[in-house]
C-alpha positions as a Markdown table, in Angstrom:
| # | Residue | x | y | z |
|---|---|---|---|---|
| 1 | Unk | 1.1 | -3.2 | 18.8 |
| 2 | Unk | -0.3 | -6.6 | 19.6 |
| 3 | Unk | 0.2 | -8.6 | 16.3 |
| 4 | Unk | -1.9 | -11.5 | 17.7 |
| 5 | Unk | -4.9 | -9.1 | 18.3 |
| 6 | Unk | -4.4 | -7.7 | 14.8 |
| 7 | Unk | -4.4 | -11.2 | 13.3 |
| 8 | Unk | -7.5 | -12.1 | 15.2 |
| 9 | Unk | -9.2 | -8.9 | 14.0 |
| 10 | Unk | -8.2 | -9.7 | 10.4 |
| 11 | Unk | -9.4 | -13.3 | 10.6 |
| 12 | Unk | -12.7 | -12.5 | 12.1 |
| 13 | Unk | -13.6 | -9.1 | 10.6 |
| 14 | Unk | -11.7 | -8.7 | 7.3 |
| 15 | Unk | -10.8 | -12.0 | 5.6 |
| 16 | Unk | -14.5 | -13.3 | 5.5 |
| 17 | Unk | -15.3 | -10.1 | 3.6 |
| 18 | Unk | -12.2 | -10.1 | 1.4 |
| 19 | Unk | -14.0 | -10.7 | -1.9 |
| 20 | Unk | -16.6 | -8.0 | -1.3 |
| 21 | Unk | -13.9 | -5.6 | -0.2 |
| 22 | Unk | -12.1 | -6.2 | -3.5 |
| 23 | Unk | -15.2 | -5.4 | -5.6 |
| 24 | Unk | -17.0 | -2.6 | -3.8 |
| 25 | Unk | -15.7 | 0.8 | -2.9 |
| 26 | Unk | -18.3 | 1.2 | -0.1 |
| 27 | Unk | -17.3 | -2.2 | 1.4 |
| 28 | Unk | -13.6 | -1.2 | 1.2 |
| 29 | Unk | -14.4 | 2.2 | 2.9 |
| 30 | Unk | -16.3 | 0.4 | 5.7 |
| 31 | Unk | -13.4 | -2.1 | 6.3 |
| 32 | Unk | -10.9 | 0.9 | 6.4 |
| 33 | Unk | -13.0 | 2.7 | 9.0 |
| 34 | Unk | -13.4 | -0.5 | 11.0 |
| 35 | Unk | -9.6 | -1.0 | 11.1 |
| 36 | Unk | -9.0 | 2.7 | 12.1 |
| 37 | Unk | -11.6 | 2.4 | 14.9 |
| 38 | Unk | -9.6 | -0.5 | 16.3 |
| 39 | Unk | -6.5 | 1.8 | 16.4 |
| 40 | Unk | -4.5 | -0.4 | 14.0 |
| 41 | Unk | -2.8 | 2.7 | 12.5 |
| 42 | Unk | 0.0 | 5.2 | 13.1 |
| 43 | Unk | 2.8 | 2.6 | 12.7 |
| 44 | Unk | 5.4 | 5.3 | 12.6 |
| 45 | Unk | 3.8 | 7.7 | 15.1 |
| 46 | Unk | 5.1 | 7.9 | 18.7 |
| 47 | Unk | 2.8 | 6.5 | 21.4 |
| 48 | Unk | 2.8 | 9.9 | 23.1 |
| 49 | Unk | 1.0 | 11.2 | 19.9 |
| 50 | Unk | -1.5 | 8.4 | 19.9 |
| 51 | Unk | 0.3 | 6.1 | 17.5 |
| 52 | Unk | 1.8 | 2.6 | 17.7 |
| 53 | Unk | 5.5 | 3.4 | 17.2 |
| 54 | Unk | 6.3 | -0.1 | 15.9 |
| 55 | Unk | 9.7 | -1.6 | 15.1 |
| 56 | Unk | 10.7 | -2.2 | 11.6 |
| 57 | Unk | 10.1 | -5.9 | 11.9 |
| 58 | Unk | 6.6 | -5.3 | 13.2 |
| 59 | Unk | 5.7 | -2.8 | 10.5 |
| 60 | Unk | 6.7 | -5.2 | 7.7 |
| 61 | Unk | 4.9 | -8.1 | 9.2 |
| 62 | Unk | 1.8 | -5.8 | 9.8 |
| 63 | Unk | 1.7 | -5.2 | 6.0 |
| 64 | Unk | 2.3 | -8.9 | 5.2 |
| 65 | Unk | -0.7 | -10.0 | 7.5 |
| 66 | Unk | -2.9 | -7.2 | 6.1 |
| 67 | Unk | -2.2 | -8.0 | 2.5 |
| 68 | Unk | -2.7 | -11.7 | 3.2 |
| 69 | Unk | -6.2 | -10.8 | 4.5 |
| 70 | Unk | -7.1 | -8.2 | 2.0 |
| 71 | Unk | -4.6 | -6.8 | -0.5 |
| 72 | Unk | -7.1 | -4.0 | -1.4 |
| 73 | Unk | -7.4 | -2.8 | 2.1 |
| 74 | Unk | -3.6 | -2.9 | 2.5 |
| 75 | Unk | -3.2 | -1.0 | -0.8 |
| 76 | Unk | -5.4 | 1.7 | 0.6 |
| 77 | Unk | -4.0 | 1.8 | 4.0 |
| 78 | Unk | -0.5 | 2.3 | 2.7 |
| 79 | Unk | -1.6 | 5.7 | 1.4 |
| 80 | Unk | -2.7 | 7.2 | 4.8 |
| 81 | Unk | 0.2 | 5.5 | 6.7 |
| 82 | Unk | 2.5 | 7.3 | 4.3 |
| 83 | Unk | 0.9 | 10.6 | 5.3 |
| 84 | Unk | 1.3 | 9.8 | 9.0 |
| 85 | Unk | 4.9 | 8.8 | 8.6 |
| 86 | Unk | 5.7 | 12.0 | 6.7 |
| 87 | Unk | 4.0 | 14.1 | 9.3 |
| 88 | Unk | 5.5 | 12.4 | 12.3 |
| 89 | Unk | 9.1 | 12.2 | 11.0 |
| 90 | Unk | 9.7 | 15.3 | 8.9 |
| 91 | Unk | 7.5 | 18.0 | 10.3 |
| 92 | Unk | 7.4 | 19.7 | 13.7 |
| 93 | Unk | 4.6 | 22.2 | 14.4 |
| 94 | Unk | 1.3 | 22.5 | 16.3 |
| 95 | Unk | -0.5 | 22.2 | 13.0 |
| 96 | Unk | 1.3 | 18.9 | 12.3 |
| 97 | Unk | 0.2 | 17.6 | 15.8 |
| 98 | Unk | -3.4 | 18.6 | 15.1 |
| 99 | Unk | -3.4 | 16.8 | 11.8 |
| 100 | Unk | -1.9 | 13.6 | 13.2 |
| 101 | Unk | -4.6 | 13.7 | 16.0 |
| 102 | Unk | -7.4 | 14.3 | 13.4 |
| 103 | Unk | -6.3 | 11.2 | 11.5 |
| 104 | Unk | -5.9 | 8.9 | 14.5 |
| 105 | Unk | -9.2 | 10.0 | 15.9 |
| 106 | Unk | -11.0 | 9.4 | 12.5 |
| 107 | Unk | -11.9 | 13.1 | 12.1 |
| 108 | Unk | -9.9 | 13.2 | 8.9 |
| 109 | Unk | -9.0 | 10.5 | 6.3 |
| 110 | Unk | -6.0 | 11.6 | 4.1 |
| 111 | Unk | -4.5 | 10.1 | 1.1 |
| 112 | Unk | -0.9 | 10.5 | -0.3 |
| 113 | Unk | 0.0 | 12.3 | -3.5 |
| 114 | Unk | 3.8 | 12.6 | -3.4 |
| 115 | Unk | 5.0 | 9.5 | -5.4 |
| 116 | Unk | 5.3 | 11.6 | -8.5 |
| 117 | Unk | 8.2 | 13.4 | -6.7 |
| 118 | Unk | 10.3 | 10.3 | -7.1 |
| 119 | Unk | 10.3 | 10.8 | -10.9 |
| 120 | Unk | 12.9 | 12.9 | -12.5 |
| 121 | Unk | 10.3 | 14.9 | -14.4 |
| 122 | Unk | 7.0 | 15.8 | -12.6 |
| 123 | Unk | 3.9 | 16.8 | -14.6 |
| 124 | Unk | 3.2 | 19.4 | -11.9 |
| 125 | Unk | 4.4 | 23.0 | -12.3 |
| 126 | Unk | 4.2 | 25.7 | -9.7 |
| 127 | Unk | 4.4 | 29.5 | -9.7 |
| 128 | Unk | 4.6 | 31.8 | -6.7 |
| 129 | Unk | 2.5 | 35.0 | -6.9 |
| 130 | Unk | 1.9 | 37.5 | -4.1 |
| 131 | Unk | 2.8 | 34.8 | -1.5 |
| 132 | Unk | 0.5 | 32.1 | -2.8 |
| 133 | Unk | 1.4 | 29.0 | -4.9 |
| 134 | Unk | -0.5 | 28.2 | -8.2 |
| 135 | Unk | -0.3 | 24.7 | -9.5 |
| 136 | Unk | -0.8 | 23.4 | -13.1 |
| 137 | Unk | -0.5 | 20.0 | -14.5 |
| 138 | Unk | -1.7 | 16.5 | -14.0 |
| 139 | Unk | -1.4 | 13.7 | -11.5 |
| 140 | Unk | -1.8 | 10.4 | -13.3 |
| 141 | Unk | -3.4 | 8.6 | -10.3 |
| 142 | Unk | -4.5 | 9.1 | -6.7 |
| 143 | Unk | -6.1 | 6.3 | -4.7 |
| 144 | Unk | -9.1 | 6.6 | -2.4 |
| 145 | Unk | -11.5 | 9.0 | -4.0 |
| 146 | Unk | -14.7 | 9.2 | -2.0 |
| 147 | Unk | -12.8 | 7.2 | 0.8 |
| 148 | Unk | -10.3 | 9.9 | 1.7 |
| 149 | Unk | -11.6 | 13.4 | 2.3 |
| 150 | Unk | -8.3 | 15.0 | 1.9 |
| 151 | Unk | -4.9 | 14.3 | 0.3 |
| 152 | Unk | -1.4 | 15.4 | 1.0 |
| 153 | Unk | 0.1 | 17.0 | -2.2 |
| 154 | Unk | 3.9 | 17.3 | -2.7 |
| 155 | Unk | 5.2 | 19.9 | -5.2 |
| 156 | Unk | 8.4 | 21.6 | -6.1 |
| 157 | Unk | 9.2 | 25.2 | -6.3 |
| 158 | Unk | 12.7 | 26.3 | -7.2 |
| 159 | Unk | 14.0 | 22.8 | -6.2 |
| 160 | Unk | 12.5 | 23.0 | -2.7 |
| 161 | Unk | 9.8 | 20.3 | -2.0 |
| 162 | Unk | 6.7 | 21.7 | -0.3 |
| 163 | Unk | 3.6 | 19.9 | 1.0 |
| 164 | Unk | 0.0 | 20.9 | 1.8 |
| 165 | Unk | -3.2 | 19.1 | 2.6 |
| 166 | Unk | -6.1 | 19.7 | 0.2 |
| 167 | Unk | -9.8 | 18.8 | 0.0 |
| 168 | Unk | -10.2 | 15.6 | -2.1 |
| 169 | Unk | -13.2 | 17.2 | -4.0 |
| 170 | Unk | -13.6 | 18.4 | -7.6 |
| 171 | Unk | -13.5 | 22.2 | -7.9 |
| 172 | Unk | -13.9 | 23.0 | -11.5 |
| 173 | Unk | -12.2 | 24.6 | -13.3 |
| 174 | Unk | -9.2 | 24.7 | -11.0 |
| 175 | Unk | -9.3 | 21.0 | -10.0 |
| 176 | Unk | -10.7 | 18.4 | -12.2 |
| 177 | Unk | -11.1 | 14.9 | -11.0 |
| 178 | Unk | -11.5 | 12.0 | -13.5 |
| 179 | Unk | -14.1 | 9.2 | -13.1 |
| 180 | Unk | -12.4 | 6.2 | -11.4 |
| 181 | Unk | -9.9 | 4.6 | -13.6 |
| 182 | Unk | -10.0 | 0.9 | -14.7 |
| 183 | Unk | -7.4 | -0.3 | -12.3 |
| 184 | Unk | -7.8 | -4.0 | -12.8 |
| 185 | Unk | -6.1 | -5.4 | -9.7 |
| 186 | Unk | -7.6 | -3.0 | -7.1 |
| 187 | Unk | -10.9 | -1.7 | -8.6 |
| 188 | Unk | -12.5 | -0.9 | -5.3 |
| 189 | Unk | -9.7 | 1.5 | -4.4 |
| 190 | Unk | -11.4 | 4.2 | -6.5 |
| 191 | Unk | -8.2 | 5.5 | -8.3 |
| 192 | Unk | -8.6 | 8.7 | -10.2 |
| 193 | Unk | -6.4 | 11.2 | -12.0 |
| 194 | Unk | -6.3 | 14.9 | -11.1 |
| 195 | Unk | -5.8 | 18.0 | -13.3 |
| 196 | Unk | -4.8 | 21.3 | -11.8 |
| 197 | Unk | -5.6 | 24.5 | -13.7 |
| 198 | Unk | -4.0 | 27.4 | -11.8 |
| 199 | Unk | -5.0 | 25.8 | -8.5 |
| 200 | Unk | -4.3 | 28.3 | -5.7 |
| 201 | Unk | -2.7 | 27.1 | -2.5 |
| 202 | Unk | -2.3 | 29.8 | 0.2 |
| 203 | Unk | 1.2 | 30.4 | 1.3 |
| 204 | Unk | 0.3 | 29.9 | 5.0 |
| 205 | Unk | -1.1 | 26.4 | 4.2 |
| 206 | Unk | 2.2 | 25.1 | 2.8 |
| 207 | Unk | 4.5 | 22.8 | 5.0 |
| 208 | Unk | 8.2 | 22.4 | 4.6 |
| 209 | Unk | 10.2 | 19.6 | 6.0 |
| 210 | Unk | 12.2 | 20.7 | 9.1 |
| 211 | Unk | 14.0 | 17.5 | 9.8 |
| 212 | Unk | 17.0 | 16.1 | 8.0 |
| 213 | Unk | 16.8 | 13.2 | 5.6 |
| 214 | Unk | 14.9 | 12.4 | 2.5 |
| 215 | Unk | 11.6 | 14.2 | 2.1 |
| 216 | Unk | 10.2 | 11.5 | -0.3 |
| 217 | Unk | 10.1 | 7.8 | 0.6 |
| 218 | Unk | 12.3 | 5.8 | -1.6 |
| 219 | Unk | 13.6 | 2.4 | -0.6 |
| 220 | Unk | 11.3 | 2.3 | 2.4 |
| 221 | Unk | 8.3 | 2.6 | 0.2 |
| 222 | Unk | 9.6 | -0.3 | -2.0 |
| 223 | Unk | 10.1 | -2.4 | 1.1 |
| 224 | Unk | 6.5 | -1.9 | 2.2 |
| 225 | Unk | 5.4 | -3.1 | -1.2 |
| 226 | Unk | 7.6 | -6.1 | -0.8 |
| 227 | Unk | 5.8 | -6.9 | 2.4 |
| 228 | Unk | 2.5 | -6.7 | 0.5 |
| 229 | Unk | 3.8 | -9.1 | -2.1 |
| 230 | Unk | 4.8 | -11.4 | 0.7 |
| 231 | Unk | 1.3 | -11.1 | 2.1 |
| 232 | Unk | -0.3 | -12.2 | -1.1 |
| 233 | Unk | 2.2 | -15.1 | -1.3 |
| 234 | Unk | 1.4 | -16.1 | 2.3 |
| 235 | Unk | -2.3 | -16.5 | 1.3 |
| 236 | Unk | -1.3 | -18.7 | -1.6 |
| 237 | Unk | 0.9 | -20.8 | 0.8 |
| 238 | Unk | -2.0 | -21.2 | 3.2 |
| 239 | Unk | -4.2 | -22.5 | 0.3 |
| 240 | Unk | -1.4 | -24.9 | -0.8 |
| 241 | Unk | -1.0 | -26.2 | 2.8 |
| 242 | Unk | -4.6 | -26.8 | 3.1 |
| 243 | Unk | -4.4 | -29.1 | 0.0 |
| 244 | Unk | -1.0 | -30.7 | 0.4 |
| 245 | Unk | -1.2 | -31.0 | 4.2 |
| 246 | Unk | -0.4 | -34.8 | 4.4 |
| 247 | Unk | 3.1 | -36.2 | 4.1 |
| 248 | Unk | 1.9 | -38.6 | 1.3 |
| 249 | Unk | 0.7 | -35.7 | -0.9 |
| 250 | Unk | 3.0 | -35.4 | -4.0 |
| 251 | Unk | 3.3 | -31.6 | -3.4 |
| 252 | Unk | 4.0 | -31.8 | 0.3 |
| 253 | Unk | 7.8 | -31.4 | 0.2 |
| 254 | Unk | 7.5 | -28.6 | -2.4 |
| 255 | Unk | 5.1 | -26.8 | -0.1 |
| 256 | Unk | 7.6 | -27.0 | 2.7 |
| 257 | Unk | 10.4 | -25.6 | 0.4 |
| 258 | Unk | 8.1 | -22.7 | -0.5 |
| 259 | Unk | 7.5 | -21.8 | 3.2 |
| 260 | Unk | 11.3 | -21.9 | 3.8 |
| 261 | Unk | 11.9 | -19.6 | 0.8 |
| 262 | Unk | 9.2 | -17.3 | 2.1 |
| 263 | Unk | 10.8 | -17.0 | 5.5 |
| 264 | Unk | 14.2 | -16.4 | 3.9 |
| 265 | Unk | 12.8 | -13.5 | 1.9 |
| 266 | Unk | 11.3 | -12.0 | 5.0 |
| 267 | Unk | 14.7 | -12.2 | 6.8 |
| 268 | Unk | 16.4 | -10.6 | 3.9 |
| 269 | Unk | 13.8 | -7.8 | 3.9 |
| 270 | Unk | 14.8 | -7.1 | 7.5 |
| 271 | Unk | 18.4 | -6.8 | 6.7 |
| 272 | Unk | 19.7 | -3.2 | 7.6 |
| 273 | Unk | 22.5 | -3.4 | 5.1 |
| 274 | Unk | 20.5 | -3.5 | 1.9 |
| 275 | Unk | 21.3 | -0.9 | -0.7 |
| 276 | Unk | 18.6 | 0.7 | -2.8 |
| 277 | Unk | 19.6 | -1.5 | -5.8 |
| 278 | Unk | 19.4 | -4.6 | -3.6 |
| 279 | Unk | 16.0 | -3.5 | -2.4 |
| 280 | Unk | 14.8 | -3.1 | -6.0 |
| 281 | Unk | 16.2 | -6.6 | -6.9 |
| 282 | Unk | 14.4 | -8.0 | -3.8 |
| 283 | Unk | 11.1 | -6.6 | -4.9 |
| 284 | Unk | 11.3 | -8.4 | -8.2 |
| 285 | Unk | 12.3 | -11.6 | -6.4 |
| 286 | Unk | 9.4 | -11.2 | -4.0 |
| 287 | Unk | 7.0 | -10.6 | -6.9 |
| 288 | Unk | 8.2 | -13.8 | -8.7 |
| 289 | Unk | 7.9 | -15.7 | -5.5 |
| 290 | Unk | 4.3 | -14.6 | -5.0 |
| 291 | Unk | 3.5 | -15.3 | -8.7 |
| 292 | Unk | 4.9 | -18.9 | -8.5 |
| 293 | Unk | 3.0 | -19.6 | -5.3 |
| 294 | Unk | -0.3 | -18.2 | -6.7 |
| 295 | Unk | 0.1 | -20.2 | -9.8 |
| 296 | Unk | 0.7 | -23.4 | -7.8 |
| 297 | Unk | -2.3 | -22.6 | -5.6 |
| 298 | Unk | -4.5 | -22.0 | -8.7 |
| 299 | Unk | -3.4 | -25.2 | -10.3 |
| 300 | Unk | -3.7 | -27.3 | -7.1 |
| 301 | Unk | -7.2 | -25.9 | -6.3 |
| 302 | Unk | -8.3 | -26.8 | -9.9 |
| 303 | Unk | -10.4 | -23.6 | -10.2 |
| 304 | Unk | -12.7 | -24.2 | -7.3 |
| 305 | Unk | -14.2 | -20.9 | -6.0 |
| 306 | Unk | -14.1 | -21.9 | -2.3 |
| 307 | Unk | -11.7 | -24.2 | -0.4 |
| 308 | Unk | -11.8 | -24.6 | 3.4 |
| 309 | Unk | -12.5 | -21.0 | 3.9 |
| 310 | Unk | -9.6 | -19.7 | 1.8 |
| 311 | Unk | -10.5 | -16.9 | -0.7 |
| 312 | Unk | -9.6 | -19.0 | -3.8 |
| 313 | Unk | -12.0 | -16.7 | -5.8 |
| 314 | Unk | -9.4 | -14.0 | -5.5 |
| 315 | Unk | -6.5 | -16.1 | -6.9 |
| 316 | Unk | -7.1 | -15.0 | -10.4 |
| 317 | Unk | -6.8 | -11.3 | -9.5 |
| 318 | Unk | -3.7 | -11.8 | -7.5 |
| 319 | Unk | -2.2 | -13.9 | -10.2 |
| 320 | Unk | -2.9 | -11.3 | -12.8 |
| 321 | Unk | -1.4 | -8.6 | -10.5 |
| 322 | Unk | 1.9 | -10.4 | -10.2 |
| 323 | Unk | 1.9 | -11.5 | -13.7 |
| 324 | Unk | 1.6 | -8.0 | -15.0 |
| 325 | Unk | 4.3 | -6.8 | -12.5 |
| 326 | Unk | 7.0 | -9.2 | -13.4 |
| 327 | Unk | 6.1 | -11.9 | -15.9 |
| 328 | Unk | 4.7 | -10.1 | -18.8 |
| 329 | Unk | 5.1 | -11.9 | -22.1 |
| 330 | Unk | 7.0 | -14.7 | -20.3 |
| 331 | Unk | 6.3 | -18.5 | -20.4 |
| 332 | Unk | 3.7 | -19.5 | -17.8 |
| 333 | Unk | 4.7 | -22.7 | -16.0 |
| 334 | Unk | 2.7 | -25.9 | -15.4 |
| 335 | Unk | 2.7 | -27.5 | -12.0 |
| 336 | Unk | 5.3 | -30.1 | -13.2 |
| 337 | Unk | 7.8 | -27.4 | -14.2 |
| 338 | Unk | 8.3 | -26.0 | -10.8 |
| 339 | Unk | 11.7 | -26.8 | -9.3 |
| 340 | Unk | 12.2 | -25.9 | -5.6 |
């Protein structure tokens, strides 16, 4: 993938619309389709299958650039890329190939409903009757309602993990979809909860992983979200640089120190020796890094809604997001308190 071309696409087609994308589900859907049409998708899919087959470094930088331009679009895109990665790396069948082709050719848009499998106790329960599976229970959230037309559901039966792709439409009484939830940081993503009431999945539609390795993303998923945090931080850094760009500005040296810390975190993310505990610790560090940068940018911009093309109007939302994630009930610094 040409990251320079991707950066140009974001700068001209996405960043100018970032505020609208963050507020409107139709605008987010339009931006998502536009990015798919430019073939900026299939990061983990082999080129022979129509994907980009990117290196790990490129994948993480892709997410950082995208989140810098529009966190909401990145948050949505992560879901479908998770489906593509799952299909490309853990399944091997003609049906899988057809599904990958359908996504990459924009015939289908598929969301991800497997994160609940990472929990020790899932709220979904499954029974097998006459060769078909019947699902009962609730999924607390699923992103992309009325954006994705299908979703990949993961469920357990007798300790085995199964997958299937289902229509993302309400089908009472067996599948009830809530109205969009009040998800404050990404309202345009149209996140809903799902309740299954003896929902039938035909046995022939169930997929089982055929390749060795974990069937549910763990540390990799966390590392992607670290990249998103770095993307949000990057935008704050750009705002700070636009203000403190002269050597005589009192915040100039501190802005350079923030950029150095940012690059150090990216290098740490690319380390191949990180354990899952270290990845989890790095996630908190990245969130705090993003929070401090956003707070600095907010204070330096003095609440102005526009500053040299930077989406300062989104600072409040990003700041709330990182605050909720890692600084709840903690002291909020003033500009003078930052020590770099």
